[in-house]
XYZ file of C-alpha atoms in Angstrom:
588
model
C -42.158 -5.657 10.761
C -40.379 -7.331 7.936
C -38.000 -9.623 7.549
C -35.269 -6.987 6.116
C -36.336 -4.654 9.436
C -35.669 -7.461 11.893
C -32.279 -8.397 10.413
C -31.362 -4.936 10.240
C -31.993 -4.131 14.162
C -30.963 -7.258 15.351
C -27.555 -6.182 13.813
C -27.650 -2.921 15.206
C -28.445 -4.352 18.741
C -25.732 -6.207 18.453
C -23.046 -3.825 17.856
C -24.363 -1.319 20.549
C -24.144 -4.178 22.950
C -20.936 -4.727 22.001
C -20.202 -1.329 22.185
C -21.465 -1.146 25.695
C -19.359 -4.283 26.630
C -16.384 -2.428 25.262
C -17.194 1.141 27.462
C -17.650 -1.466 30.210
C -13.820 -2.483 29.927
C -13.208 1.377 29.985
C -15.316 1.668 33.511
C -13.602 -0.942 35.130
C -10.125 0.252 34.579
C -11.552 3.651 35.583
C -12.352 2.071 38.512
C -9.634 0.593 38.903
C -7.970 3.550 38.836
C -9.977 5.249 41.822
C -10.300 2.078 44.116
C -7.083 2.976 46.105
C -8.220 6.745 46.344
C -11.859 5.390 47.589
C -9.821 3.595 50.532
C -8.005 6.468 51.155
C -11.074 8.930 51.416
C -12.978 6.012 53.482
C -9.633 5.806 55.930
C -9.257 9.624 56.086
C -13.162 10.516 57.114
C -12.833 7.547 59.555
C -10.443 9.128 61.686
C -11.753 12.380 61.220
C -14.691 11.157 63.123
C -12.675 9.158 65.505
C -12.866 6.077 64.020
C -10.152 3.539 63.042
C -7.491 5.753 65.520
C -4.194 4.024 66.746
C -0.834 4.084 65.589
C -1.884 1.151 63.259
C -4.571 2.795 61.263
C -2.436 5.921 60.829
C 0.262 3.733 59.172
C -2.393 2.533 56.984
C -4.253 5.497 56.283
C -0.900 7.455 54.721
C 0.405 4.334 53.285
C -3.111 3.713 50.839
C -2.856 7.403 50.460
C 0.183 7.591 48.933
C -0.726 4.476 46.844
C -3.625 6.406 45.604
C -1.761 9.080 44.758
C 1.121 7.400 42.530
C -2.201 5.178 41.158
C -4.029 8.220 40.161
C -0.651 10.097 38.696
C -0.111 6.888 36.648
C -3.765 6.573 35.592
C -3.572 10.088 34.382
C -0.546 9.318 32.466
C -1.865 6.629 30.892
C -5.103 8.516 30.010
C -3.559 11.228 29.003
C -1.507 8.830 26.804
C -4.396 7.143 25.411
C -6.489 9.947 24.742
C -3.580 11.926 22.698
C -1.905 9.240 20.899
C -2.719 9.269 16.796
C -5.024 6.919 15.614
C -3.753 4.905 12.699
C -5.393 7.102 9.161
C -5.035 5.428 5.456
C -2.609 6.477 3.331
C -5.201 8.392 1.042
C -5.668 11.516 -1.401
C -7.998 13.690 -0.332
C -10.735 14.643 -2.850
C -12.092 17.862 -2.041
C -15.984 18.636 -3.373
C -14.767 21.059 -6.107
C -12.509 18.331 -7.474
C -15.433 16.013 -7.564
C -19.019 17.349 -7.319
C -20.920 14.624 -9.106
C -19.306 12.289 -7.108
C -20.389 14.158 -3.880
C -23.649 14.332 -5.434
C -23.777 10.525 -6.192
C -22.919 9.983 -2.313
C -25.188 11.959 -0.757
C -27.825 11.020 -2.859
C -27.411 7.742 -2.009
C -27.513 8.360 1.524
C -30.974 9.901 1.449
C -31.735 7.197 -0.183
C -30.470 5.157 2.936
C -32.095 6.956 4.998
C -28.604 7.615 6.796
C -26.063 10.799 7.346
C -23.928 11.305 4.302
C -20.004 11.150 4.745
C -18.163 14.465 5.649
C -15.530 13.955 2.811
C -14.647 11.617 -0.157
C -10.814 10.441 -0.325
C -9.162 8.059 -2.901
C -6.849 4.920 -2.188
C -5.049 2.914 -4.444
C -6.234 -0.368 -3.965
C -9.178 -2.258 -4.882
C -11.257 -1.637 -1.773
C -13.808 0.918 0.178
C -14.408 1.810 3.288
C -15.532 4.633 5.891
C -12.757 5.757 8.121
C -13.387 8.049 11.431
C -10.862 11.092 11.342
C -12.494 13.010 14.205
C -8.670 13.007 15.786
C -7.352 16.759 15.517
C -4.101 15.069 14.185
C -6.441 13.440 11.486
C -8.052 17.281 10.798
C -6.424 19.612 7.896
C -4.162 21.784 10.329
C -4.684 25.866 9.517
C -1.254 27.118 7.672
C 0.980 29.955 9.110
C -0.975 32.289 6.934
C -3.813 31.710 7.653
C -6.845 34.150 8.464
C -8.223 34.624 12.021
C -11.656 32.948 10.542
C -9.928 30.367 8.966
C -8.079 29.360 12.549
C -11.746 29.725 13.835
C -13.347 27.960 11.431
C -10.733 25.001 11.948
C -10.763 25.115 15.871
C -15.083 24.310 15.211
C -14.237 21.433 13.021
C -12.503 19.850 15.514
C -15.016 20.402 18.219
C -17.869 18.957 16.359
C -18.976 15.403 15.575
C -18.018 14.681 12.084
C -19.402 11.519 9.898
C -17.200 9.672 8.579
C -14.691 9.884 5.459
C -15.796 7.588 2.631
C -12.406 6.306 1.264
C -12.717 4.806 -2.753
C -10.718 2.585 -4.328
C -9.254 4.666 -7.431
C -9.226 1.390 -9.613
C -13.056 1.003 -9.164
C -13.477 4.820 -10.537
C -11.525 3.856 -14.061
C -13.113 0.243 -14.766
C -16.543 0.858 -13.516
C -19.696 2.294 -14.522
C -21.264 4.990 -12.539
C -24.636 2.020 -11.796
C -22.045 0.038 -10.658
C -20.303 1.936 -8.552
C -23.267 3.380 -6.957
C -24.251 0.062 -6.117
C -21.000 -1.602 -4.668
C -20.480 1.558 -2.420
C -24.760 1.236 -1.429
C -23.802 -0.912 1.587
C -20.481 1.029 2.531
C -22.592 4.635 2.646
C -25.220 2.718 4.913
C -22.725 2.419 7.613
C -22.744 6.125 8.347
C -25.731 4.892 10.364
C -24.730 3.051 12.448
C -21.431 4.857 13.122
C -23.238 7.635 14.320
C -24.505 6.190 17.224
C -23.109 7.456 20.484
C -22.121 4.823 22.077
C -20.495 2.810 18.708
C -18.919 6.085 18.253
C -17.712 6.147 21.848
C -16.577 2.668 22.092
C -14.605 3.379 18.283
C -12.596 5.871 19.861
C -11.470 4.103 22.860
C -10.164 1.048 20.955
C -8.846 3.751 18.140
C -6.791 5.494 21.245
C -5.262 1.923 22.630
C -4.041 1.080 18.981
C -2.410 4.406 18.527
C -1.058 4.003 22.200
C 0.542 0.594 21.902
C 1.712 2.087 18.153
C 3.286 4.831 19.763
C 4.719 2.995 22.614
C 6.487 0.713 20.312
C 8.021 3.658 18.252
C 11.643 4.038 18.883
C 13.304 6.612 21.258
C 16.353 8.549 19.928
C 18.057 11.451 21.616
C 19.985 11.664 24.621
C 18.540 9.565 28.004
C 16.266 7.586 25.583
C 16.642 4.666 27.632
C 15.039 6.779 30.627
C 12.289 8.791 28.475
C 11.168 5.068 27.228
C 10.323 3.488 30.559
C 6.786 5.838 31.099
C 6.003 4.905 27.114
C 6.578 0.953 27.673
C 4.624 1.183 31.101
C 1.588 2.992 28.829
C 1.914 0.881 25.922
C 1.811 -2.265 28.135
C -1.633 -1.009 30.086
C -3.095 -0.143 26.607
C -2.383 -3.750 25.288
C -3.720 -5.719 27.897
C -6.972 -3.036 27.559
C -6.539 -3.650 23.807
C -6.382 -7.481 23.703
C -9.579 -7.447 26.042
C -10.652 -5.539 23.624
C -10.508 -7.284 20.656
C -13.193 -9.674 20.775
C -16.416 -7.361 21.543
C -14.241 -4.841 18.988
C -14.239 -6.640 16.088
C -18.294 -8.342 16.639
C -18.939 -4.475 16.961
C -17.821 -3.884 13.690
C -19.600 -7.270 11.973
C -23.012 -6.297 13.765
C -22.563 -2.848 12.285
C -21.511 -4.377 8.621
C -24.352 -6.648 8.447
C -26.905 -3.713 9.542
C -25.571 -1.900 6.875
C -25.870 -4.497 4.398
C -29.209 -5.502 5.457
C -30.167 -1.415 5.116
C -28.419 -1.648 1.399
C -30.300 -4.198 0.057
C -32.647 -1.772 -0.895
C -30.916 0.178 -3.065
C -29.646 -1.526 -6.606
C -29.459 -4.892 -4.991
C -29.747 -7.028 -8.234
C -26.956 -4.630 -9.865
C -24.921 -5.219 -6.899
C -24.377 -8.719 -7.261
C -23.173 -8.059 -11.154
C -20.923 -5.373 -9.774
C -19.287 -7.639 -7.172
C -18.194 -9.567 -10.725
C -16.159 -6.698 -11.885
C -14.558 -5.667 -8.011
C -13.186 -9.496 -8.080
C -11.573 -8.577 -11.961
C -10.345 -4.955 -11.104
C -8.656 -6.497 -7.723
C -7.126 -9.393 -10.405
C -6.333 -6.744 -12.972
C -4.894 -4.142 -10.257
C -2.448 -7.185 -8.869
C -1.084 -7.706 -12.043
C -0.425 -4.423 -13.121
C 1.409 -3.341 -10.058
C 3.654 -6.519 -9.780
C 4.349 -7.029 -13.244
C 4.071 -3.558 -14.701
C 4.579 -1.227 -12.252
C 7.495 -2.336 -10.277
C 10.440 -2.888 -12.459
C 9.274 1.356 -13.518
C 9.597 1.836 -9.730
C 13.176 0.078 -9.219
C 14.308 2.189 -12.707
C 13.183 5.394 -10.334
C 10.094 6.135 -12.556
C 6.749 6.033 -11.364
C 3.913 5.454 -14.335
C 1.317 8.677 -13.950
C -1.694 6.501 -15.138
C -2.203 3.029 -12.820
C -5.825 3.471 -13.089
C -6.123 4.024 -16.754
C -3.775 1.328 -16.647
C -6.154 -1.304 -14.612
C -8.777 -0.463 -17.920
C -6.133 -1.516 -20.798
C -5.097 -4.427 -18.584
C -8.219 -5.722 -17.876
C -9.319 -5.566 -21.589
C -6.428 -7.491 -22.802
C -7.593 -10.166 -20.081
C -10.786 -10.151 -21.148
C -9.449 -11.029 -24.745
C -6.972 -14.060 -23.704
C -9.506 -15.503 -21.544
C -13.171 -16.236 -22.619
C -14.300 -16.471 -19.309
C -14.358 -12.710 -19.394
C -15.572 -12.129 -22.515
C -18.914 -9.635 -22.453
C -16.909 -7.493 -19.636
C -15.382 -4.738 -22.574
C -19.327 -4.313 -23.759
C -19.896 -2.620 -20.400
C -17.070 0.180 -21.488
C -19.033 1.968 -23.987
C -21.244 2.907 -20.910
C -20.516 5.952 -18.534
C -17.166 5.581 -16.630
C -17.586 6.406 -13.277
C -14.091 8.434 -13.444
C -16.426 10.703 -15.295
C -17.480 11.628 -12.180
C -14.345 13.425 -11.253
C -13.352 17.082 -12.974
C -10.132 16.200 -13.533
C -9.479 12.141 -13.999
C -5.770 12.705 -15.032
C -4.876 14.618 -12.068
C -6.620 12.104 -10.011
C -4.775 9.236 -11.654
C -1.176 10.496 -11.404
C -1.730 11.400 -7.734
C -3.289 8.326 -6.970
C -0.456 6.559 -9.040
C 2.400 8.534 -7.077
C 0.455 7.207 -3.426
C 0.942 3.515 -4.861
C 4.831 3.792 -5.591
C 5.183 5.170 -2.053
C 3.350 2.722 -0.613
C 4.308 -0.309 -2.362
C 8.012 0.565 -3.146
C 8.919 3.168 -1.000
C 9.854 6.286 -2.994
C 9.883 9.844 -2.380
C 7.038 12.550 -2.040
C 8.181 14.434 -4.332
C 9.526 14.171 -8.397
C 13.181 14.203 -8.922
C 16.322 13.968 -11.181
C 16.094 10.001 -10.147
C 12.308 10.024 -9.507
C 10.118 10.843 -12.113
C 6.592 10.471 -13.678
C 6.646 8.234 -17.247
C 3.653 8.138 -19.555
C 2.219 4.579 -20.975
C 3.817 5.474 -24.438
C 7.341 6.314 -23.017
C 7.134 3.381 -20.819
C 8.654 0.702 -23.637
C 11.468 3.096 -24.043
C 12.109 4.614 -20.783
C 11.784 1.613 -18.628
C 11.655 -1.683 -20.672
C 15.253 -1.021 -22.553
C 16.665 1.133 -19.654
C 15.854 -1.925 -17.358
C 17.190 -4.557 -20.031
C 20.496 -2.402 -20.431
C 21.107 -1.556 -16.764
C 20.576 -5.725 -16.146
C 23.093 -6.456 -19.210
C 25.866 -3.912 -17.828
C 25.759 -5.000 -14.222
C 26.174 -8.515 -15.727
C 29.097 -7.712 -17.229
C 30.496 -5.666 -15.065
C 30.105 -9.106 -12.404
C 31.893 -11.415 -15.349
C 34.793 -8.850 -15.247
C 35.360 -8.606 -11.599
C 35.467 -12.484 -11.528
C 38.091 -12.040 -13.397
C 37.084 -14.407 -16.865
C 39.963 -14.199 -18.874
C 40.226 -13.554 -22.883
C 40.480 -16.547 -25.240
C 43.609 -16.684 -26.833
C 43.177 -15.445 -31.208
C 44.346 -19.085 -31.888
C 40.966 -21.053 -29.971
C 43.201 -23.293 -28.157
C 42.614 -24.793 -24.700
C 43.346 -23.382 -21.192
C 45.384 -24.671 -18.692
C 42.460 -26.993 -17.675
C 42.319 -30.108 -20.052
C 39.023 -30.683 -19.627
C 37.861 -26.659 -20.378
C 37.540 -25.627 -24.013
C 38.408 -21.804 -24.654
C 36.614 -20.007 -27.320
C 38.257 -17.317 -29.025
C 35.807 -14.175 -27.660
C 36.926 -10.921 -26.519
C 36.161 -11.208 -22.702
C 36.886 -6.831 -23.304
C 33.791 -6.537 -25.382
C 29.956 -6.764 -23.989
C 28.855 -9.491 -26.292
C 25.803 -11.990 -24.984
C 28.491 -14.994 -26.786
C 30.277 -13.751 -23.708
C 28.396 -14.414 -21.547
C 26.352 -17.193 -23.218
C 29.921 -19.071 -23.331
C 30.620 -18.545 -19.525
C 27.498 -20.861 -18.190
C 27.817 -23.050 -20.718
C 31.810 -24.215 -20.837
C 32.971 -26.507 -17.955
C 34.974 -23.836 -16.415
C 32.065 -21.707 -16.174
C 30.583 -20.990 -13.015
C 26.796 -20.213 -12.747
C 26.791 -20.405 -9.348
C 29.689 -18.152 -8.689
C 27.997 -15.566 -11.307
C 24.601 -15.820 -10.123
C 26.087 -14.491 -5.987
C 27.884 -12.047 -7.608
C 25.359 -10.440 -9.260
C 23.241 -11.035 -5.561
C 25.654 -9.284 -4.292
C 25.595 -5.988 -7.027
C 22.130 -5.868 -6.786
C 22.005 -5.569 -2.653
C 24.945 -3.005 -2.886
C 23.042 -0.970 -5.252
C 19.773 -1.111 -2.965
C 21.752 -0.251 0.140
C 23.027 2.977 -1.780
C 19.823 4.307 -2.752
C 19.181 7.092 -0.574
C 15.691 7.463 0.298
C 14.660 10.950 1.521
C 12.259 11.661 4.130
C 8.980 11.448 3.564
C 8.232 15.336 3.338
C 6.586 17.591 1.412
C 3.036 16.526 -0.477
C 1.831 13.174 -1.208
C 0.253 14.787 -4.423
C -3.471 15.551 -4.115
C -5.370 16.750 -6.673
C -5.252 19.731 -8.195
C -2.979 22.803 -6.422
C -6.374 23.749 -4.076
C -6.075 19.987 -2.477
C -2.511 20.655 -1.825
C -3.618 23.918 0.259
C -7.081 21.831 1.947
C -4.742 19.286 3.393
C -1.347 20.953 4.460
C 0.318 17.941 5.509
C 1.726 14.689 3.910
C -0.807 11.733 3.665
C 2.224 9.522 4.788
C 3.159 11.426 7.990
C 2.525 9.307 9.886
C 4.012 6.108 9.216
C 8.108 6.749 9.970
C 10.371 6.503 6.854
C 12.241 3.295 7.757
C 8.631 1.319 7.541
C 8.481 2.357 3.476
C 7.394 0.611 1.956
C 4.125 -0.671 3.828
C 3.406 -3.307 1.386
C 6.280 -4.663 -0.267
C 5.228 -6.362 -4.026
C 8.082 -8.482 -4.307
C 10.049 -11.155 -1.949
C 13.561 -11.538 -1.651
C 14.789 -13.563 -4.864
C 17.185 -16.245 -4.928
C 21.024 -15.540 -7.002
C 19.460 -18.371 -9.724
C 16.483 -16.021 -10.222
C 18.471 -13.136 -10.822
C 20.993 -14.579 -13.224
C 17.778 -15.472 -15.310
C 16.585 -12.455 -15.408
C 19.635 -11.024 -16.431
C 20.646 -13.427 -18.960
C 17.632 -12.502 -20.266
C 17.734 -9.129 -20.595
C 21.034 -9.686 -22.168
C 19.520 -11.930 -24.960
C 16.587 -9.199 -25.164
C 19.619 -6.304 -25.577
C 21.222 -8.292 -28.240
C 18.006 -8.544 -30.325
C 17.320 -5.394 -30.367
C 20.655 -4.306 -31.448
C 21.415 -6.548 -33.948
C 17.619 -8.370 -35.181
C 15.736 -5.725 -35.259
C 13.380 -6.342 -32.381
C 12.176 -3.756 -30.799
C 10.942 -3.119 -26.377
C 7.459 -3.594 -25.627
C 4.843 -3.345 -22.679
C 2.427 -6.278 -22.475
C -0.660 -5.216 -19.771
C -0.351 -8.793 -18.130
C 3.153 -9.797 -18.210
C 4.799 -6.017 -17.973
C 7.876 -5.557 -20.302
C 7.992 -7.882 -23.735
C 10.277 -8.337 -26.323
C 8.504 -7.522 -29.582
C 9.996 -9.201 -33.171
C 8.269 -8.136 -35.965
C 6.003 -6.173 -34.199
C 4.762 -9.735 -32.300
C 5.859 -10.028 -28.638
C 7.781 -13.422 -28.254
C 7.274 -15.253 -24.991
C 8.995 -18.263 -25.541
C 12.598 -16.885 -24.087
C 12.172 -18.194 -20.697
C 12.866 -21.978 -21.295
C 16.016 -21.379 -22.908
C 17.491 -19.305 -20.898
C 16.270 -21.593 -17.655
C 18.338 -24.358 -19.801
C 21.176 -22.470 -19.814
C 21.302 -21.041 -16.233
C 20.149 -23.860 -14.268
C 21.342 -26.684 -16.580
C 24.476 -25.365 -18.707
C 22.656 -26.638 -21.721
C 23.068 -23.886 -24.262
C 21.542 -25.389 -27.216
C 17.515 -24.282 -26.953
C 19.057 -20.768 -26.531
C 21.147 -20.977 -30.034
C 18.202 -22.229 -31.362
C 16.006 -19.536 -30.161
C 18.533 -17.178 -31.237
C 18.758 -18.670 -34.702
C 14.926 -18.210 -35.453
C 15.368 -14.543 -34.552
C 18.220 -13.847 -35.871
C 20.336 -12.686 -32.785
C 23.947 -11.896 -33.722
C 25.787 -13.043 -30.466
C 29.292 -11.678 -31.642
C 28.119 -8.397 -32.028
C 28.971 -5.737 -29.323
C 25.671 -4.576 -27.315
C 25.453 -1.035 -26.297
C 24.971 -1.039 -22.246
C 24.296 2.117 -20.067
């Protein structure tokens, strides 16, 4: 036997012991269950037979029977419970076979290649990361619509009674920035766990710890309606039973899983082993290139209620201006005149925006569905529709803050307020001008600290009044026959008030906020009255672009100005450019 066969089975060996040590914990709380009926029985035959009689040993005998009887009512309950609650499913699109055939091709012929079952289905994920996922749960099975055919019902009510394989999930960034070889090899060792996973008793001992999560999950879900505090007691009594299960659990769970990951890597070694370890390069740059794009470039389009249609197209641009600015990547754009693997899909676009919509939900929190404040924006609208929307909405609501604080017009003559010590400049406080403003942080009797809560304060007003709606309808799968496979909404599950899953951005401080709308003031003003002109840069998200050059010095100044009053880098800045500050600025 070789080395690769003996590392191989001792990792399988060790996940189906730990998968036996896990059906083990199941047993003994069976047995649990049934020790007070197994007294019972014992007592009951006994004095059948005219054993254990007396008074005594009747009081006994009913007492352990009723204790087996409320211990037997509660262990169904909590079976019940367990075997009925919803396993946890990614957030996913669903990729049905027509949508992609070459990519079901690719999969399964890797798998014979494996030697192991190929997945029952291919689904998509935005994120840089693959995995197989068991939905064998009927709530985790397309449900048959009201319309449906008698064979269709049928043909549904088999799928749930039969052993499926697993659903490969893909991250959608890996299909746009790499090649077919290299995705082929970097999912090698993620096919090869279909192996394993089909073993009985990994299967078996998946399912049980699956059933606990959802049980504790659903336990700790909240209880509305009328008696809710009554209706909650049976689901805290079941989701405390499935925790302690679930945190004996954990340890022979999770060495299940790394005996069954290193069998399957030892089993994918075989297949495009050298390419693999090239490949791994480029899934540590799309994960880089993803991270950027949704943080800097994606999520001020989300807060202006647009979502861009083309993330993963967008990963390829940003990852080829990275490669340009930094010559450690330099010799990763020669790979793009090779095969793309999203060439594996029939229709990339449709894949994109749907994947792109699944991101906004689950890293902002918006709505299912396109709407008069939610819609899809295009990488050549983006400068227009989001860059100077966002730069105008940030300049009016910093306006609108100086005027409810109640700054006062200079007097026509320039001369000096009440104050002594604070110097009044002769602006119209009635007219949005960034001398306003500019004037206000930098006088004595200016308050940046005063200005910087009160625009704290607009922006967390304005995010308490969006109104999310409820995550119905369709997540956006691809193409109108994926809408009709699936039936339901990926996000479903997860309740409405837990949008967004994975928040991009922490709470900022006021300081960080007046920044960023002092700059976006400067930015309006230069595009009013210099000529300059909104821009997206791939890295950095929007840019202010001067003669067709994006200027990224604007930071210092204005950090001068906020933090220190010092307004003098800022004039200077707005010298070389050419920034009229007395000039009005349109807002929206």
């Amino acid at each position: 036997m070789s080395g690769t066969g003996t590392s191989e089975e001792l990792g399988a060996q060790s996940a189906r012991a730990r998968a036996l040590a896990l059906l083990r914990i199941r047993s003994r709380a069976t047995a649990a269950a049934i020790l007070p009926a197994a007294v019972a029985v014992v007592l009951l035959v006994a004095g059948a037979q005219g054993h254990a009689v007396g008074s005594g040993w009747d009081t006994a005998r009913w007492a352990v029977t009723a204790c087996a009887v409320v211990v037997l009512l509660l262990a169904a309950v909590v079976a019940v419970a367990i075997v009925r609650a919803r396993p946890a499913v990614s957030p996913t699109v669903p990729l049905p076979e027509d949508a992609a055939p070459d990519l079901y091709r690719l999969v399964r012929d890797l798998a014979d290649r494996l030697g192991v079952p190929a997945p029952s289905a291919i689904a998509l994920t935005p994120d840089c990361d693959s995995w197989l996922e068991d939905r064998t749960h009927p709530s985790a099975r397309p449900a048959a619509g009201p319309g449906a055919d008698p064979g269709t019902r049928s043909a549904v009510r088999t799928r749930r009674r039969v052993q499926a394989a697993p659903v490969l999930v893909i991250g959608s960034p890996f299909l746009w920035w790499m090649r077919v070889a290299e995705l082929r090899a970097v999912l090698a060792p993620v096919v090869a766990g279909t192996g394993p996973s089909a073993h009985p008793d990994i299967a078996a001992a998946r399912r049980f710890v699956r059933g606990l999560d959802g049980a504790v999950a659903d336990a700790a879900a909240p209880v509305s309606g009328p008696l809710s505090r009554v209706r909650r007691v049976p689901r805290a009594f079941v989701g405390r039973v499935a925790l302690f299960l679930l945190r004996s659990c954990r340890t022979h769970a999770a060495e299940m899983e790394r005996g069954v990951a290193a069998a399957a890597s030892v089993r994918a070694q075989g297949v495009d082993y050298g390419l693999r370890i090239v490949a791994q390069e480029q899934v540590g740059l799309a994960y880089a290139g993803w991270d950027r794009l949704l943080t800097r470039v994606a999520l001020p389009a989300w807060q202006m209620g647009r979502w861009p249609s083309g993330l993963d197209a967008g990963v390829v641009s940003a990852l080829t201006e990275l490669s340009r600015r930094d010559r450690l990547a330099d010799g990763f754009t020669s790979r793009l005149g090779e095969r793309p693997a999203c060439d594996l899909l029939e229709e990339p676009g449709a894949a994109d925006e749907a994947a792109s919509l699944l991101a906004a939900r689950l890293f902002h929190g918006g709505p299912a569905e396109t709407g008069p404040g939610w819609s899809p924006v295009d990488w050549q609208q983006y400068p227009e529709e989001v860059v100077d929307r966002k730069w105008r909405t940030e300049a009016a609501r910093l306006h609108r803050v100086l005027d409810s604080m109640g700054t006062a017009p200079a007097s026509p003559d320039g001369g000096s307020s009440d104050d002594p010590g604070c110097v009044v400049f002769p602006i119209d406080a009635t007219v949005p001008t960034l001398a306003r403003v500019v004037e206000h942080l930098a006088g004595r009797c200016g308050s940046g600290e005063e200005l910087a809560a009160g625009i704290s304060a607009a922006v967390a007003r304005e995010v308490a009044a969006v109104q999310q709606p409820p995550a119905g309808g369709t997540s956006g799968p691809v193409g109108a026959r994926s809408v009709a496979h699936s039936g339901t909404d990926v996000l479903d599950f997860w309740r409405p008030d837990l949008l967004p899953l994975f928040p991009l951005q922490p709470p900022r401080t006021g300081t960080e906020l007046l920044a960023d709308h002092v700059a976006a003031m400067v930015c309006c003003a230069a595009v009013d009255t210099a000529g300059a002109a909104p821009g997206l840069d791939w890295l950095d998200g929007p840019a202010l672009l001067v003669g067709g050059e994006r200027r990224a010095d604007l930071v210092s100044p204005v950090l001068s100005l906020v933090e220190d009053g010092d307004a003098g880098p800022l004039r200077s800045w707005l010298a070389s450019v050419g920034v009229r500050t007395d000039k009005p600025v349109r807002l929206v």
